[in-house]
Amino acid sequence: MDTTPSFIPHANPGAPVGRALVLGGGGSTGNAWLIGVLAGLADAGLDMTGADRVIGTSAGSTAAAMLAGATPAELYAAILDAPLPQRPRPTAAAAAANPVPNHLERTGLIIAAATDAGDMRRRMGAAALDLAADYDGSERWRATVAARLPRREWPDHELLITAVDARTGAPAVFSRSSGVDLVDAVAASCSSASAYRIGDNSYIDGGYRRNENADLAAGCGRVLVLSPFGGRTRMPLEWGMQLAAQVEELRAGGSRVETIFPDSDSEYMFGVNAMDLALRPAAAQAGYTQGRAQAGQLGGFWR
């Protein structure tokens, strides 16, 4: 099966039109925060699910796909109603086994050794393929992702899911016309450690293409970006991976852009704590509060 993504961002012959919703990555807590923001906005009368184009990266790809089968209110309620995992008593051994700091350290070394963004992607892909050679968890990861999605078919609206080809380092963007199953597209976009296999190809996290991938909203008149990472990047600024560079490009093309970041009281739930399932309800509630608070000022922009 040919799994080469077919989407190519279309050229814009005139003024930007339509609305785009960009959902950035941020782990399990980031996913919950995104859902919370959208639920808060909707509860205050501003429904973002009618966007003409939705762009999802990593945890944001999961949120984008979930929204294709359930309302923000339903997804938010499910987060709050989910049973909390039991927290193990903190020990030195547990701290050493925590995969998030280890992953951040490992990938940080790869970033530091890379000469540019393309070199970084190739190095990340090679490292992910090495992990997959020891244990290919693609089938198990696919089942995990599928269980999270209320609907497993591509929606009618334009949904773009980002990833990176693990073998070549080439950016990849999946859409309904790319010939890739939605579950596979999301699983690839969220594959931050081991490479995820689709047919004869393998992919890694879409955040290595560019942090929020808001540049894929080019041609849209209004763009709302939700970034659990607060627009920050681990990459050298000269690579242009950061959200600020993407926003500058969009505005230069005529798009109006607004962003929502977690407030300072919520920042501890992201980064090294991004995979802490026990923080999901708090992250969702923080997002919900922000969404309700910012609906008024975003109303004129979005409508």
Coordinates of N, CA and C in Angstrom, one line a residue, residues 208-299:
Y208 N 8.0 17.1 15.3 CA 9.3 17.3 14.8 C 9.3 17.9 13.4
R209 N 8.1 18.0 12.8 CA 8.0 18.7 11.5 C 8.1 20.2 11.8
R210 N 7.3 20.6 12.7 CA 7.4 22.0 13.3 C 6.5 22.0 14.5
N211 N 6.7 22.8 15.5 CA 6.1 22.6 16.8 C 4.6 22.5 16.7
E212 N 3.9 23.6 16.4 CA 2.4 23.5 16.3 C 2.0 23.3 14.8
N213 N 2.8 23.4 13.8 CA 2.5 23.3 12.4 C 1.4 24.2 12.0
A214 N 1.3 25.4 12.6 CA 0.3 26.4 12.2 C 0.5 26.9 10.8
D215 N 1.7 26.7 10.2 CA 2.0 27.2 8.9 C 1.0 26.5 7.9
L216 N 0.5 25.3 8.2 CA -0.4 24.6 7.4 C -1.8 25.2 7.3
A217 N -2.0 26.3 8.1 CA -3.2 27.1 8.0 C -3.1 28.2 6.9
A218 N -2.0 28.2 6.2 CA -1.8 29.3 5.2 C -3.0 29.3 4.2
G219 N -3.5 30.4 3.9 CA -4.6 30.6 3.0 C -5.9 30.8 3.7
C220 N -5.9 30.5 5.0 CA -7.1 30.7 5.8 C -7.1 32.2 6.4
G221 N -8.3 32.8 6.4 CA -8.4 34.2 6.8 C -8.2 34.4 8.3
R222 N -8.8 33.4 9.1 CA -8.7 33.5 10.6 C -8.1 32.2 11.1
V223 N -7.1 32.3 12.0 CA -6.4 31.1 12.5 C -6.4 31.2 14.0
L224 N -6.9 30.2 14.7 CA -6.8 30.1 16.1 C -5.9 29.0 16.5
V225 N -4.8 29.3 17.3 CA -3.8 28.3 17.7 C -3.9 28.0 19.1
L226 N -4.1 26.8 19.5 CA -4.1 26.4 20.9 C -2.8 25.6 21.2
S227 N -1.9 26.1 22.0 CA -0.6 25.5 22.2 C -0.4 25.2 23.7
P228 N -0.5 23.9 24.0 CA -0.2 23.5 25.4 C 1.2 23.9 25.8
F229 N 2.2 23.9 24.9 CA 3.5 24.3 25.2 C 3.8 25.8 25.3
G230 N 2.7 26.6 25.2 CA 2.8 28.0 25.3 C 3.7 28.7 24.2
G231 N 3.8 28.0 23.1 CA 4.5 28.6 22.0 C 6.0 28.4 22.1
R232 N 6.5 27.7 23.2 CA 7.9 27.5 23.4 C 8.4 26.3 22.5
T233 N 9.7 26.3 22.3 CA 10.3 25.3 21.5 C 11.6 24.8 22.1
R234 N 12.0 23.5 21.9 CA 13.3 23.0 22.4 C 14.3 23.2 21.3
M235 N 13.9 23.6 20.1 CA 14.9 23.8 19.0 C 15.5 25.1 19.0
P236 N 16.7 25.2 18.4 CA 17.3 26.5 18.2 C 16.4 27.5 17.4
L237 N 16.3 28.7 17.8 CA 15.4 29.6 17.2 C 15.7 29.9 15.7
E238 N 17.0 29.7 15.3 CA 17.3 30.0 13.9 C 16.7 28.9 13.0
W239 N 16.3 27.8 13.6 CA 15.6 26.8 12.7 C 14.2 27.2 12.3
G240 N 13.6 28.2 13.0 CA 12.3 28.6 12.7 C 11.2 27.7 13.0
M241 N 11.4 26.8 14.0 CA 10.4 25.8 14.4 C 9.3 26.4 15.3
Q242 N 9.7 27.5 16.0 CA 8.8 28.0 17.0 C 7.5 28.6 16.5
L243 N 6.5 28.7 17.3 CA 5.2 29.2 16.9 C 5.3 30.6 16.4
A244 N 6.1 31.4 17.1 CA 6.2 32.9 16.7 C 6.6 33.0 15.2
A245 N 7.5 32.2 14.7 CA 7.9 32.2 13.3 C 6.7 31.9 12.4
Q246 N 5.9 30.9 12.8 CA 4.8 30.4 12.1 C 3.7 31.5 12.0
V247 N 3.5 32.1 13.1 CA 2.5 33.2 13.2 C 2.9 34.4 12.3
E248 N 4.2 34.7 12.3 CA 4.7 35.8 11.5 C 4.4 35.5 10.0
E249 N 4.7 34.2 9.6 CA 4.5 33.8 8.2 C 3.0 33.9 7.9
L250 N 2.1 33.5 8.7 CA 0.7 33.5 8.5 C 0.2 35.0 8.3
R251 N 0.6 35.8 9.2 CA 0.2 37.2 9.1 C 0.8 37.9 7.9
A252 N 2.0 37.5 7.5 CA 2.6 38.1 6.3 C 1.7 37.7 5.1
G253 N 1.1 36.5 5.1 CA 0.2 36.0 4.1 C -1.2 36.6 4.1
G254 N -1.5 37.4 5.1 CA -2.8 38.0 5.2 C -3.8 37.4 6.2
S255 N -3.3 36.4 6.9 CA -4.2 35.7 7.9 C -4.2 36.5 9.2
R256 N -5.4 36.5 9.8 CA -5.5 37.0 11.2 C -5.3 35.8 12.1
V257 N -4.4 36.0 13.1 CA -4.1 34.9 14.0 C -4.2 35.2 15.5
E258 N -4.8 34.4 16.2 CA -4.9 34.5 17.7 C -4.4 33.2 18.3
T259 N -3.8 33.3 19.5 CA -3.3 32.2 20.2 C -3.8 32.1 21.6
I260 N -3.9 30.8 22.1 CA -4.3 30.6 23.5 C -3.2 29.7 24.1
F261 N -2.6 30.1 25.2 CA -1.6 29.3 25.9 C -2.1 29.0 27.4
P262 N -1.6 28.0 28.0 CA -1.9 27.7 29.4 C -1.5 28.9 30.2
D263 N -2.3 29.3 31.3 CA -1.9 30.4 32.1 C -0.7 29.9 33.1
S264 N -0.1 30.9 33.7 CA 1.1 30.6 34.5 C 0.8 29.6 35.7
D265 N -0.4 29.6 36.2 CA -0.8 28.7 37.2 C -0.9 27.2 36.8
S266 N -1.0 27.0 35.5 CA -1.2 25.7 34.9 C 0.1 25.1 34.3
E267 N 1.1 25.9 34.2 CA 2.3 25.4 33.5 C 3.0 24.2 34.0
Y268 N 2.8 24.0 35.3 CA 3.5 22.8 36.0 C 2.9 21.5 35.5
M269 N 1.7 21.5 34.8 CA 1.1 20.3 34.4 C 1.6 19.8 33.0
F270 N 2.5 20.6 32.4 CA 3.0 20.3 31.1 C 4.5 20.0 31.2
G271 N 5.2 19.8 30.1 CA 6.6 19.5 30.2 C 6.9 18.1 30.8
V272 N 7.6 18.0 31.9 CA 8.0 16.7 32.5 C 6.7 16.0 33.0
N273 N 5.7 16.8 33.3 CA 4.5 16.2 33.9 C 3.4 15.9 32.8
A274 N 3.8 16.0 31.5 CA 2.8 15.9 30.4 C 2.1 14.6 30.3
M275 N 2.8 13.5 30.8 CA 2.2 12.2 30.7 C 1.6 11.7 32.0
D276 N 1.4 12.6 33.0 CA 0.8 12.2 34.3 C -0.7 12.2 34.1
L277 N -1.3 11.0 34.0 CA -2.7 10.8 33.8 C -3.5 11.4 35.0
A278 N -3.0 11.5 36.1 CA -3.7 12.0 37.3 C -3.9 13.5 37.2
L279 N -3.1 14.2 36.3 CA -3.3 15.6 36.1 C -4.3 16.0 35.0
R280 N -4.8 15.0 34.3 CA -5.7 15.3 33.2 C -7.0 16.1 33.6
P281 N -7.6 15.7 34.7 CA -8.8 16.5 35.1 C -8.5 18.0 35.4
A282 N -7.4 18.2 36.1 CA -7.0 19.6 36.5 C -6.6 20.3 35.2
A283 N -5.9 19.7 34.3 CA -5.5 20.3 33.0 C -6.8 20.7 32.2
A284 N -7.8 19.8 32.2 CA -9.0 20.1 31.4 C -9.8 21.2 32.1
Q285 N -9.8 21.2 33.4 CA -10.5 22.3 34.1 C -9.9 23.6 33.9
A286 N -8.5 23.6 33.9 CA -7.8 24.9 33.7 C -8.1 25.4 32.2
G287 N -8.1 24.5 31.3 CA -8.4 24.9 29.9 C -9.8 25.4 29.8
Y288 N -10.8 24.7 30.5 CA -12.2 25.1 30.4 C -12.3 26.6 31.0
T289 N -11.7 26.9 32.1 CA -11.7 28.2 32.7 C -11.2 29.2 31.7
Q290 N -10.1 28.9 31.1 CA -9.5 29.8 30.1 C -10.4 30.0 28.9
G291 N -11.0 29.0 28.4 CA -11.9 29.1 27.3 C -13.1 30.0 27.5
R292 N -13.7 29.8 28.7 CA -14.8 30.6 29.0 C -14.4 32.1 29.2
A293 N -13.2 32.3 29.8 CA -12.8 33.7 30.0 C -12.4 34.4 28.7
Q294 N -12.0 33.6 27.7 CA -11.5 34.3 26.5 C -12.5 34.3 25.3
A295 N -13.7 33.7 25.6 CA -14.7 33.6 24.5 C -15.1 35.0 24.1
G296 N -15.3 35.9 25.0 CA -15.8 37.2 24.6 C -14.9 37.9 23.7
Q297 N -13.6 37.9 24.0 CA -12.7 38.6 23.1 C -12.4 38.0 21.8
L298 N -12.7 36.6 21.7 CA -12.5 35.9 20.5 C -13.7 35.9 19.6
G299 N -14.8 36.3 20.2 CA -16.1 36.2 19.4 C -16.0 36.9 18.1

